[in-house]
Amino acid sequence: MPDPSPFAMPTRFDGAPDRVAVVIPGVGYSPARPLLHFARGVLLQHGWTVQELWWQVPDDFSQFTVNDRIAWVERHVTQAIDAEAGACRLLVGKSLGSLACGIAAERNIAAAWLTPLLTIDPVVRALQRAEAPTLLIGGSADKLWDSRVAESLRHDALEIPSADHALELADDARGSVDVLRQVVSRLDHFIGTLGP
């Protein structure tokens, strides 16, 4: 078998074999984008193994019903979790990735959801059922984030004033970096509470 291309992107980063975090992207928000890139860095600092999902959303995805979208995401996430043979103890998802909330609730897996889709009923119901430690981070200028729903859930939540769906501030690059710092700090604290 030929050696892999030296330019190939790694999708797995090894740490503790019994503590695997699966990182779940958004529609166009890959694990290389800032929120998920630095989430991976925090996980590695805490000694976790990180398995990133990289997916190609189908061309007709915009035509999918909500239930079809959930099924599509759940299929990918379930395969990734099952491949870890019981070692997956954390999901970190961005936006579309939060359609896997039901899996986290059913399997009692801790989760950090960045810009979860709090305007979608199945996501909210899954978060209401979730008993494992859960972190929600969203922005007040994100139309897919619902402040009242976030407050009504018993989970740890951080709302960033004026942040959009990318957790960035419009026309404010330096301010957006400060937001990223807040998100990374909260993730660091949350992951630290999960223990070894």
GROMACS .gro file of C-alpha atoms in nm:
model
  196
    1MET     CA    1   0.000   0.000   0.000
    2PRO     CA    2   0.150   0.337  -0.094
    3ASP     CA    3   0.233   0.592   0.172
    4PRO     CA    4  -0.041   0.845   0.231
    5SER     CA    5   0.005   1.179   0.066
    6PRO     CA    6   0.223   1.411   0.276
    7PHE     CA    7  -0.043   1.675   0.211
    8ALA     CA    8  -0.334   1.470   0.350
    9MET     CA    9  -0.520   1.625   0.641
   10PRO     CA   10  -0.521   1.408   0.952
   11THR     CA   11  -0.865   1.342   1.097
   12ARG     CA   12  -0.753   1.160   1.412
   13PHE     CA   13  -0.530   1.286   1.689
   14ASP     CA   14  -0.432   1.031   1.950
   15GLY     CA   15  -0.451   1.085   2.324
   16ALA     CA   16  -0.602   0.864   2.592
   17PRO     CA   17  -0.749   0.557   2.419
   18ASP     CA   18  -1.044   0.543   2.661
   19ARG     CA   19  -1.141   0.912   2.616
   20VAL     CA   20  -1.240   0.986   2.260
   21ALA     CA   21  -1.414   1.305   2.149
   22VAL     CA   22  -1.589   1.309   1.814
   23VAL     CA   23  -1.586   1.653   1.649
   24ILE     CA   24  -1.887   1.713   1.424
   25PRO     CA   25  -1.884   1.990   1.161
   26GLY     CA   26  -2.157   2.220   1.040
   27VAL     CA   27  -2.288   2.251   0.686
   28GLY     CA   28  -1.995   2.458   0.562
   29TYR     CA   29  -1.804   2.479   0.888
   30SER     CA   30  -1.531   2.215   0.873
   31PRO     CA   31  -1.302   2.105   1.160
   32ALA     CA   32  -1.038   2.338   1.013
   33ARG     CA   33  -1.247   2.648   1.094
   34PRO     CA   34  -1.153   2.838   1.413
   35LEU     CA   35  -1.415   2.714   1.662
   36LEU     CA   36  -1.354   2.346   1.590
   37HIS     CA   37  -0.980   2.385   1.531
   38PHE     CA   38  -0.932   2.532   1.877
   39ALA     CA   39  -1.180   2.287   2.032
   40ARG     CA   40  -0.948   2.013   1.908
   41GLY     CA   41  -0.651   2.195   2.064
   42VAL     CA   42  -0.825   2.216   2.401
   43LEU     CA   43  -0.917   1.847   2.388
   44LEU     CA   44  -0.559   1.749   2.309
   45GLN     CA   45  -0.429   1.963   2.596
   46HIS     CA   46  -0.660   1.765   2.824
   47GLY     CA   47  -0.527   1.437   2.688
   48TRP     CA   48  -0.826   1.329   2.480
   49THR     CA   49  -0.815   1.139   2.154
   50VAL     CA   50  -0.993   1.345   1.889
   51GLN     CA   51  -1.172   1.198   1.588
   52GLU     CA   52  -1.288   1.464   1.343
   53LEU     CA   53  -1.574   1.407   1.102
   54TRP     CA   54  -1.535   1.564   0.760
   55TRP     CA   55  -1.842   1.531   0.546
   56GLN     CA   56  -1.970   1.635   0.209
   57VAL     CA   57  -2.327   1.755   0.247
   58PRO     CA   58  -2.539   1.620  -0.043
   59ASP     CA   59  -2.618   1.867  -0.322
   60ASP     CA   60  -2.991   1.833  -0.256
   61PHE     CA   61  -2.955   1.875   0.121
   62SER     CA   62  -3.159   2.195   0.115
   63GLN     CA   63  -3.452   1.984  -0.006
   64PHE     CA   64  -3.426   1.743   0.290
   65THR     CA   65  -3.694   1.758   0.558
   66VAL     CA   66  -3.581   1.823   0.914
   67ASN     CA   67  -3.625   1.453   0.991
   68ASP     CA   68  -3.417   1.357   0.686
   69ARG     CA   69  -3.142   1.596   0.795
   70ILE     CA   70  -3.144   1.451   1.146
   71ALA     CA   71  -3.127   1.096   1.006
   72TRP     CA   72  -2.836   1.191   0.779
   73VAL     CA   73  -2.637   1.348   1.064
   74GLU     CA   74  -2.723   1.069   1.307
   75ARG     CA   75  -2.605   0.804   1.060
   76HIS     CA   76  -2.261   0.966   1.031
   77VAL     CA   77  -2.227   1.032   1.403
   78THR     CA   78  -2.348   0.684   1.504
   79GLN     CA   79  -2.089   0.525   1.274
   80ALA     CA   80  -1.814   0.736   1.432
   81ILE     CA   81  -1.926   0.656   1.787
   82ASP     CA   82  -1.964   0.285   1.719
   83ALA     CA   83  -1.617   0.272   1.564
   84GLU     CA   84  -1.474   0.375   1.903
   85ALA     CA   85  -1.604   0.059   2.075
   86GLY     CA   86  -1.733   0.236   2.384
   87ALA     CA   87  -1.449   0.489   2.420
   88CYS     CA   88  -1.643   0.789   2.283
   89ARG     CA   89  -1.723   1.001   2.586
   90LEU     CA   90  -1.778   1.344   2.427
   91LEU     CA   91  -1.935   1.501   2.119
   92VAL     CA   92  -1.833   1.850   2.009
   93GLY     CA   93  -2.061   1.977   1.734
   94LYS     CA   94  -2.116   2.293   1.534
   95SER     CA   95  -2.461   2.396   1.411
   96LEU     CA   96  -2.577   2.110   1.187
   97GLY     CA   97  -2.382   1.876   1.414
   98SER     CA   98  -2.629   1.954   1.693
   99LEU     CA   99  -2.882   1.741   1.507
  100ALA     CA  100  -2.697   1.459   1.685
  101CYS     CA  101  -2.830   1.580   2.023
  102GLY     CA  102  -3.065   1.283   2.033
  103ILE     CA  103  -2.774   1.039   2.014
  104ALA     CA  104  -2.594   1.216   2.298
  105ALA     CA  105  -2.911   1.198   2.508
  106GLU     CA  106  -2.984   0.833   2.429
  107ARG     CA  107  -2.627   0.715   2.489
  108ASN     CA  108  -2.562   0.947   2.785
  109ILE     CA  109  -2.260   1.106   2.615
  110ALA     CA  110  -2.135   1.448   2.727
  111ALA     CA  111  -2.156   1.717   2.460
  112ALA     CA  112  -2.047   2.069   2.374
  113TRP     CA  113  -2.274   2.226   2.112
  114LEU     CA  114  -2.146   2.539   1.939
  115THR     CA  115  -2.433   2.738   1.788
  116PRO     CA  116  -2.685   2.455   1.835
  117LEU     CA  117  -3.005   2.476   1.632
  118LEU     CA  118  -3.232   2.580   1.918
  119THR     CA  119  -3.513   2.673   1.677
  120ILE     CA  120  -3.564   2.306   1.582
  121ASP     CA  121  -3.801   2.117   1.813
  122PRO     CA  122  -3.629   1.775   1.800
  123VAL     CA  123  -3.301   1.941   1.905
  124VAL     CA  124  -3.469   2.115   2.199
  125ARG     CA  125  -3.648   1.796   2.306
  126ALA     CA  126  -3.322   1.601   2.291
  127LEU     CA  127  -3.147   1.865   2.500
  128GLN     CA  128  -3.430   1.847   2.754
  129ARG     CA  129  -3.371   1.469   2.783
  130ALA     CA  130  -2.991   1.492   2.801
  131GLU     CA  131  -2.853   1.409   3.144
  132ALA     CA  132  -2.479   1.393   3.068
  133PRO     CA  133  -2.282   1.718   3.108
  134THR     CA  134  -2.375   1.951   2.823
  135LEU     CA  135  -2.242   2.290   2.717
  136LEU     CA  136  -2.432   2.525   2.484
  137ILE     CA  137  -2.262   2.827   2.324
  138GLY     CA  138  -2.443   3.069   2.095
  139GLY     CA  139  -2.468   3.429   1.992
  140SER     CA  140  -2.752   3.672   2.047
  141ALA     CA  141  -2.742   3.777   1.679
  142ASP     CA  142  -2.778   3.418   1.557
  143LYS     CA  143  -3.129   3.354   1.423
  144LEU     CA  144  -3.089   2.982   1.495
  145TRP     CA  145  -3.012   3.042   1.865
  146ASP     CA  146  -3.299   3.104   2.107
  147SER     CA  147  -3.198   3.276   2.431
  148ARG     CA  148  -3.517   3.174   2.611
  149VAL     CA  149  -3.471   2.809   2.519
  150ALA     CA  150  -3.105   2.818   2.627
  151GLU     CA  151  -3.206   2.966   2.963
  152SER     CA  152  -3.484   2.712   3.012
  153LEU     CA  153  -3.247   2.416   2.981
  154ARG     CA  154  -3.053   2.301   3.285
  155HIS     CA  155  -2.727   2.289   3.090
  156ASP     CA  156  -2.423   2.513   3.112
  157ALA     CA  157  -2.479   2.789   2.855
  158LEU     CA  158  -2.282   3.084   2.726
  159GLU     CA  159  -2.446   3.350   2.512
  160ILE     CA  160  -2.216   3.595   2.336
  161PRO     CA  161  -2.380   3.938   2.286
  162SER     CA  162  -2.405   4.041   1.919
  163ALA     CA  163  -2.230   3.725   1.792
  164ASP     CA  164  -2.365   3.568   1.474
  165HIS     CA  165  -2.396   3.202   1.369
  166ALA     CA  166  -2.019   3.176   1.325
  167LEU     CA  167  -1.977   3.325   1.675
  168GLU     CA  168  -1.823   3.631   1.516
  169LEU     CA  169  -1.904   4.001   1.541
  170ALA     CA  170  -2.004   4.180   1.221
  171ASP     CA  171  -1.731   4.410   1.088
  172ASP     CA  172  -1.516   4.356   1.399
  173ALA     CA  173  -1.229   4.114   1.341
  174ARG     CA  174  -1.051   4.199   1.667
  175GLY     CA  175  -1.374   4.165   1.862
  176SER     CA  176  -1.435   3.829   1.693
  177VAL     CA  177  -1.096   3.709   1.817
  178ASP     CA  178  -1.200   3.809   2.170
  179VAL     CA  179  -1.519   3.605   2.125
  180LEU     CA  180  -1.311   3.308   2.016
  181ARG     CA  181  -1.103   3.350   2.331
  182GLN     CA  182  -1.421   3.338   2.544
  183VAL     CA  183  -1.542   3.025   2.366
  184VAL     CA  184  -1.207   2.848   2.404
  185SER     CA  185  -1.192   2.943   2.772
  186ARG     CA  186  -1.541   2.806   2.837
  187LEU     CA  187  -1.462   2.487   2.644
  188ASP     CA  188  -1.140   2.447   2.843
  189HIS     CA  189  -1.331   2.476   3.171
  190PHE     CA  190  -1.608   2.241   3.057
  191ILE     CA  191  -1.369   1.973   2.930
  192GLY     CA  192  -1.168   2.004   3.250
  193THR     CA  193  -1.479   1.920   3.455
  194LEU     CA  194  -1.522   1.590   3.268
  195GLY     CA  195  -1.222   1.445   3.448
  196PRO     CA  196  -0.961   1.195   3.331
   0.00000   0.00000   0.00000
